[in-house]
Amino acid sequence: MYDPTVARLTYRALLGRRRALILGALPLLLIVISVAVRGLTGADDQTASDVLGGFGIATMVPIIGVIAGTGAIGPEIDDGSVVYLLSKPLKRPTIIFTKLIVAIAVTMVFSAVPTLIAGLILNGNGQQVAVAYTVAALVSSIAYSALFLLLGTVSRHAVVFGLVYALVWEALFGSLVPGARTLSVQQWSLAVAHKLAGGDLVTSDVGLPTATVLLVAVTVLATWYAGQKLRTLKLAGEE
């Protein structure tokens, strides 16, 4: 289910100079903000939670997920180079699964690692805040990567749709419409973080059992459907 050649090509595409600069911008900004906040307010658990949740989990992680998830396959479909992969004796699910692993790895490195560093800067992991939000970043990286990889497979406007989901649905509607939060990867990951953090510093509108089921379901179904769409793309090319 994992092909090293596909993985190498995908890493090369995702970590090219321009894309790597984009991927690194938000993590660097989070760390800069954390240093500034720590210098101005000192170590405070609530402030640390607000920064990591408000900027890290709500903004940085989904945007990085959009870039990595859609970038793992979208550009290849747009420029037609995906035909090279489809012409090889590789199963379509293998291509999708390999690209998903790469997208997850890139998203985790550029989101979870800076989240941990920022949390340690802000309050030294008081009440397990840094660890809780780091785990939330890790968990959401998996679901976001699968979801946005699917978007990259089915649409030429995957980046736009991904940003709409991340910034409009989760950030805007999620803050205004309580029911919308149930269909939010952010809230599902925060349910996991809530279990790890002390007190009520991290909250979620979704219970942990429900969040776990939804995270697994979205990841599995998105990956499966992306494989089916890639198989259809091959047939369309043959016709």
mmCIF file of C-alpha atoms in Angstrom:
data_model
loop_
_atom_site.group_PDB
_atom_site.id
_atom_site.type_symbol
_atom_site.label_atom_id
_atom_site.label_comp_id
_atom_site.label_asym_id
_atom_site.label_seq_id
_atom_site.Cartn_x
_atom_site.Cartn_y
_atom_site.Cartn_z
ATOM 1 C CA MET A 1 0.000 0.000 0.000
ATOM 2 C CA TYR A 2 3.024 2.321 0.187
ATOM 3 C CA ASP A 3 5.247 3.055 -2.800
ATOM 4 C CA PRO A 4 8.632 4.743 -2.108
ATOM 5 C CA THR A 5 8.889 6.246 -5.592
ATOM 6 C CA VAL A 6 5.484 7.912 -5.350
ATOM 7 C CA ALA A 7 6.390 9.128 -1.871
ATOM 8 C CA ARG A 8 9.683 10.615 -3.067
ATOM 9 C CA LEU A 9 7.998 12.457 -5.939
ATOM 10 C CA THR A 10 5.296 13.765 -3.609
ATOM 11 C CA TYR A 11 7.790 14.973 -1.005
ATOM 12 C CA ARG A 12 9.728 16.741 -3.746
ATOM 13 C CA ALA A 13 6.556 18.462 -4.973
ATOM 14 C CA LEU A 14 5.420 19.510 -1.491
ATOM 15 C CA LEU A 15 8.781 20.659 -0.198
ATOM 16 C CA GLY A 16 9.901 22.676 -3.187
ATOM 17 C CA ARG A 17 11.354 26.062 -2.349
ATOM 18 C CA ARG A 18 8.202 28.131 -2.880
ATOM 19 C CA ARG A 19 5.805 25.717 -1.177
ATOM 20 C CA ALA A 20 8.197 25.137 1.732
ATOM 21 C CA LEU A 21 8.339 28.892 2.347
ATOM 22 C CA ILE A 22 4.543 29.027 2.437
ATOM 23 C CA LEU A 23 4.353 26.023 4.752
ATOM 24 C CA GLY A 24 6.914 27.542 7.112
ATOM 25 C CA ALA A 25 5.395 31.021 7.319
ATOM 26 C CA LEU A 26 2.520 30.283 9.708
ATOM 27 C CA PRO A 27 4.554 28.102 12.135
ATOM 28 C CA LEU A 28 7.198 30.811 12.300
ATOM 29 C CA LEU A 29 4.502 33.417 12.959
ATOM 30 C CA LEU A 30 3.056 31.272 15.771
ATOM 31 C CA ILE A 31 6.441 31.019 17.454
ATOM 32 C CA VAL A 32 7.081 34.765 17.075
ATOM 33 C CA ILE A 33 3.665 35.535 18.575
ATOM 34 C CA SER A 34 4.347 33.126 21.438
ATOM 35 C CA VAL A 35 7.683 34.770 22.237
ATOM 36 C CA ALA A 36 6.064 38.213 22.195
ATOM 37 C CA VAL A 37 3.125 37.128 24.365
ATOM 38 C CA ARG A 38 5.409 35.415 26.885
ATOM 39 C CA GLY A 39 7.558 38.520 27.077
ATOM 40 C CA LEU A 40 4.564 40.791 27.610
ATOM 41 C CA THR A 41 2.359 38.718 29.922
ATOM 42 C CA GLY A 42 4.635 36.066 31.391
ATOM 43 C CA ALA A 43 3.642 32.426 31.748
ATOM 44 C CA ASP A 44 -0.135 32.107 31.896
ATOM 45 C CA ASP A 45 -2.066 28.912 31.229
ATOM 46 C CA GLN A 46 -5.198 30.591 29.890
ATOM 47 C CA THR A 47 -3.226 32.853 27.570
ATOM 48 C CA ALA A 48 -1.279 29.872 26.282
ATOM 49 C CA SER A 49 -4.524 28.023 25.588
ATOM 50 C CA ASP A 50 -6.005 31.040 23.804
ATOM 51 C CA VAL A 51 -2.979 31.460 21.529
ATOM 52 C CA LEU A 52 -2.577 27.765 20.707
ATOM 53 C CA GLY A 53 -6.282 27.221 20.196
ATOM 54 C CA GLY A 54 -7.162 30.507 18.526
ATOM 55 C CA PHE A 55 -4.259 30.681 16.108
ATOM 56 C CA GLY A 56 -2.563 27.282 16.117
ATOM 57 C CA ILE A 57 -5.469 24.839 15.897
ATOM 58 C CA ALA A 58 -8.089 27.154 14.380
ATOM 59 C CA THR A 59 -5.929 28.760 11.666
ATOM 60 C CA MET A 60 -2.446 27.325 11.223
ATOM 61 C CA VAL A 61 -3.212 23.594 11.186
ATOM 62 C CA PRO A 62 -6.115 23.655 8.670
ATOM 63 C CA ILE A 63 -4.272 25.999 6.285
ATOM 64 C CA ILE A 64 -1.191 23.787 6.353
ATOM 65 C CA GLY A 65 -3.506 20.813 5.830
ATOM 66 C CA VAL A 66 -4.989 22.517 2.771
ATOM 67 C CA ILE A 67 -1.556 23.210 1.293
ATOM 68 C CA ALA A 68 -0.192 19.719 1.953
ATOM 69 C CA GLY A 69 -3.361 17.744 1.223
ATOM 70 C CA THR A 70 -4.305 19.429 -2.046
ATOM 71 C CA GLY A 71 -0.672 19.870 -3.073
ATOM 72 C CA ALA A 72 -0.003 16.139 -2.793
ATOM 73 C CA ILE A 73 -2.024 15.413 -5.940
ATOM 74 C CA GLY A 74 -3.873 18.501 -7.214
ATOM 75 C CA PRO A 75 -1.010 20.008 -9.266
ATOM 76 C CA GLU A 76 -0.314 16.645 -10.925
ATOM 77 C CA ILE A 77 -3.916 16.393 -12.064
ATOM 78 C CA ASP A 78 -3.954 20.008 -13.232
ATOM 79 C CA ASP A 79 -0.815 19.754 -15.377
ATOM 80 C CA GLY A 80 -1.515 16.195 -16.562
ATOM 81 C CA SER A 81 1.617 14.661 -15.036
ATOM 82 C CA VAL A 82 -0.596 12.268 -13.049
ATOM 83 C CA VAL A 83 -0.778 10.258 -16.287
ATOM 84 C CA TYR A 84 2.811 9.183 -15.576
ATOM 85 C CA LEU A 85 1.723 7.550 -12.325
ATOM 86 C CA LEU A 86 -1.410 6.056 -13.825
ATOM 87 C CA SER A 87 0.641 4.447 -16.572
ATOM 88 C CA LYS A 88 2.692 2.511 -14.022
ATOM 89 C CA PRO A 89 1.621 -0.893 -12.673
ATOM 90 C CA LEU A 90 0.440 0.636 -9.417
ATOM 91 C CA LYS A 91 -2.918 0.175 -7.779
ATOM 92 C CA ARG A 92 -4.804 3.449 -7.504
ATOM 93 C CA PRO A 93 -5.418 3.015 -3.750
ATOM 94 C CA THR A 94 -1.653 2.582 -3.335
ATOM 95 C CA ILE A 95 -1.033 5.948 -5.013
ATOM 96 C CA ILE A 96 -3.636 7.659 -2.837
ATOM 97 C CA PHE A 97 -2.483 5.989 0.384
ATOM 98 C CA THR A 98 1.159 6.878 -0.288
ATOM 99 C CA LYS A 99 0.286 10.494 -1.008
ATOM 100 C CA LEU A 100 -1.873 10.575 2.129
ATOM 101 C CA ILE A 101 1.030 9.365 4.275
ATOM 102 C CA VAL A 102 3.271 12.061 2.811
ATOM 103 C CA ALA A 103 0.621 14.762 3.301
ATOM 104 C CA ILE A 104 0.064 13.657 6.906
ATOM 105 C CA ALA A 105 3.797 13.656 7.642
ATOM 106 C CA VAL A 106 4.297 17.129 6.165
ATOM 107 C CA THR A 107 1.242 18.535 7.957
ATOM 108 C CA MET A 108 2.328 17.060 11.269
ATOM 109 C CA VAL A 109 5.877 18.407 11.007
ATOM 110 C CA PHE A 110 4.765 21.915 10.070
ATOM 111 C CA SER A 111 1.897 22.074 12.587
ATOM 112 C CA ALA A 112 2.454 19.788 15.588
ATOM 113 C CA VAL A 113 6.151 20.561 16.099
ATOM 114 C CA PRO A 114 5.717 24.373 16.167
ATOM 115 C CA THR A 115 2.622 23.948 18.346
ATOM 116 C CA LEU A 116 4.688 22.086 20.930
ATOM 117 C CA ILE A 117 7.488 24.644 20.757
ATOM 118 C CA ALA A 118 5.027 27.515 21.080
ATOM 119 C CA GLY A 119 3.304 25.854 24.030
ATOM 120 C CA LEU A 120 6.594 25.354 25.842
ATOM 121 C CA ILE A 121 7.469 28.991 25.240
ATOM 122 C CA LEU A 122 4.105 30.263 26.446
ATOM 123 C CA ASN A 123 3.761 28.377 29.726
ATOM 124 C CA GLY A 124 6.259 25.524 29.841
ATOM 125 C CA ASN A 125 3.473 22.965 29.336
ATOM 126 C CA GLY A 126 1.629 23.999 32.473
ATOM 127 C CA GLN A 127 -1.497 21.857 32.958
ATOM 128 C CA GLN A 128 -0.398 19.855 29.907
ATOM 129 C CA VAL A 129 -1.567 22.646 27.579
ATOM 130 C CA ALA A 130 1.335 22.304 25.137
ATOM 131 C CA VAL A 131 1.024 18.529 24.936
ATOM 132 C CA ALA A 132 -2.772 18.653 24.612
ATOM 133 C CA TYR A 133 -2.718 21.060 21.685
ATOM 134 C CA THR A 134 0.163 19.180 20.088
ATOM 135 C CA VAL A 135 -1.874 15.973 20.157
ATOM 136 C CA ALA A 136 -4.833 17.913 18.734
ATOM 137 C CA ALA A 137 -2.578 19.105 15.898
ATOM 138 C CA LEU A 138 -1.396 15.551 15.247
ATOM 139 C CA VAL A 139 -4.918 14.137 15.206
ATOM 140 C CA SER A 140 -6.370 16.888 13.034
ATOM 141 C CA SER A 141 -3.430 16.584 10.623
ATOM 142 C CA ILE A 142 -4.603 13.089 9.706
ATOM 143 C CA ALA A 143 -8.225 14.059 9.065
ATOM 144 C CA TYR A 144 -7.378 17.308 7.272
ATOM 145 C CA SER A 145 -4.866 15.564 5.011
ATOM 146 C CA ALA A 146 -7.394 12.910 3.989
ATOM 147 C CA LEU A 147 -10.164 15.442 3.460
ATOM 148 C CA PHE A 148 -8.089 17.880 1.419
ATOM 149 C CA LEU A 149 -6.403 15.106 -0.564
ATOM 150 C CA LEU A 150 -9.900 14.057 -1.613
ATOM 151 C CA LEU A 151 -10.675 17.637 -2.630
ATOM 152 C CA GLY A 152 -7.471 17.726 -4.654
ATOM 153 C CA THR A 153 -8.593 14.576 -6.447
ATOM 154 C CA VAL A 154 -12.127 15.670 -7.316
ATOM 155 C CA SER A 155 -11.774 19.408 -7.979
ATOM 156 C CA ARG A 156 -9.465 21.803 -9.769
ATOM 157 C CA HIS A 157 -10.446 24.420 -7.188
ATOM 158 C CA ALA A 158 -9.502 22.298 -4.193
ATOM 159 C CA VAL A 159 -7.452 25.027 -2.492
ATOM 160 C CA VAL A 160 -10.377 27.455 -2.630
ATOM 161 C CA PHE A 161 -12.849 24.878 -1.310
ATOM 162 C CA GLY A 162 -10.385 23.829 1.375
ATOM 163 C CA LEU A 163 -9.889 27.389 2.577
ATOM 164 C CA VAL A 164 -13.639 27.972 2.545
ATOM 165 C CA TYR A 165 -14.145 24.935 4.770
ATOM 166 C CA ALA A 166 -11.267 25.786 7.100
ATOM 167 C CA LEU A 167 -11.755 29.530 7.418
ATOM 168 C CA VAL A 168 -15.449 30.049 6.711
ATOM 169 C CA TRP A 169 -17.168 26.893 7.922
ATOM 170 C CA GLU A 170 -14.961 26.038 10.906
ATOM 171 C CA ALA A 171 -13.858 29.517 11.961
ATOM 172 C CA LEU A 172 -16.903 31.642 11.081
ATOM 173 C CA PHE A 173 -19.935 29.350 11.179
ATOM 174 C CA GLY A 174 -18.334 27.266 13.921
ATOM 175 C CA SER A 175 -18.207 30.323 16.160
ATOM 176 C CA LEU A 176 -21.733 31.503 15.316
ATOM 177 C CA VAL A 177 -23.769 28.324 14.803
ATOM 178 C CA PRO A 178 -23.415 25.718 17.574
ATOM 179 C CA GLY A 179 -24.686 22.879 15.396
ATOM 180 C CA ALA A 180 -21.974 23.500 12.803
ATOM 181 C CA ARG A 181 -19.298 22.671 15.347
ATOM 182 C CA THR A 182 -20.319 19.027 15.304
ATOM 183 C CA LEU A 183 -19.088 18.816 11.699
ATOM 184 C CA SER A 184 -15.733 20.387 12.471
ATOM 185 C CA VAL A 185 -12.381 18.615 12.428
ATOM 186 C CA GLN A 186 -11.158 21.332 14.758
ATOM 187 C CA GLN A 187 -13.762 20.464 17.394
ATOM 188 C CA TRP A 188 -13.063 16.739 17.038
ATOM 189 C CA SER A 189 -9.375 17.286 17.695
ATOM 190 C CA LEU A 190 -10.131 19.598 20.615
ATOM 191 C CA ALA A 191 -12.179 16.793 22.184
ATOM 192 C CA VAL A 192 -8.994 14.739 22.288
ATOM 193 C CA ALA A 193 -7.035 17.685 23.686
ATOM 194 C CA HIS A 194 -9.665 18.266 26.362
ATOM 195 C CA LYS A 195 -9.041 14.769 27.685
ATOM 196 C CA LEU A 196 -5.333 15.556 28.126
ATOM 197 C CA ALA A 197 -5.404 19.124 29.417
ATOM 198 C CA GLY A 198 -5.993 20.080 32.995
ATOM 199 C CA GLY A 199 -9.246 21.732 34.042
ATOM 200 C CA ASP A 200 -11.353 23.491 31.434
ATOM 201 C CA LEU A 201 -8.550 25.230 29.568
ATOM 202 C CA VAL A 202 -9.370 23.236 26.433
ATOM 203 C CA THR A 203 -13.029 22.783 25.568
ATOM 204 C CA SER A 204 -14.948 21.102 22.762
ATOM 205 C CA ASP A 205 -18.591 20.914 21.765
ATOM 206 C CA VAL A 206 -18.161 17.274 20.754
ATOM 207 C CA GLY A 207 -17.720 14.364 23.137
ATOM 208 C CA LEU A 208 -14.600 12.233 22.866
ATOM 209 C CA PRO A 209 -16.345 9.014 21.691
ATOM 210 C CA THR A 210 -18.227 10.879 18.957
ATOM 211 C CA ALA A 211 -15.108 12.805 17.952
ATOM 212 C CA THR A 212 -13.062 9.614 17.697
ATOM 213 C CA VAL A 213 -15.640 7.894 15.496
ATOM 214 C CA LEU A 214 -15.966 10.934 13.225
ATOM 215 C CA LEU A 215 -12.200 11.389 12.881
ATOM 216 C CA VAL A 216 -11.741 7.761 11.863
ATOM 217 C CA ALA A 217 -14.786 7.757 9.587
ATOM 218 C CA VAL A 218 -13.804 10.922 7.710
ATOM 219 C CA THR A 219 -10.221 9.742 7.253
ATOM 220 C CA VAL A 220 -11.182 6.279 6.001
ATOM 221 C CA LEU A 221 -14.055 7.368 3.773
ATOM 222 C CA ALA A 222 -12.155 10.298 2.241
ATOM 223 C CA THR A 223 -9.169 8.066 1.474
ATOM 224 C CA TRP A 224 -11.350 5.339 -0.021
ATOM 225 C CA TYR A 225 -13.342 7.746 -2.177
ATOM 226 C CA ALA A 226 -10.191 9.494 -3.403
ATOM 227 C CA GLY A 227 -8.933 6.099 -4.582
ATOM 228 C CA GLN A 228 -12.215 5.492 -6.407
ATOM 229 C CA LYS A 229 -12.083 8.897 -8.108
ATOM 230 C CA LEU A 230 -8.504 8.328 -9.210
ATOM 231 C CA ARG A 231 -9.574 5.026 -10.733
ATOM 232 C CA THR A 232 -12.368 6.835 -12.610
ATOM 233 C CA LEU A 233 -9.868 9.428 -13.808
ATOM 234 C CA LYS A 234 -7.807 6.633 -15.349
ATOM 235 C CA LEU A 235 -10.824 5.250 -17.189
ATOM 236 C CA ALA A 236 -11.732 8.712 -18.458
ATOM 237 C CA GLY A 237 -8.234 9.109 -19.854
ATOM 238 C CA GLU A 238 -8.454 5.802 -21.651
ATOM 239 C CA GLU A 239 -11.724 6.787 -23.253
#
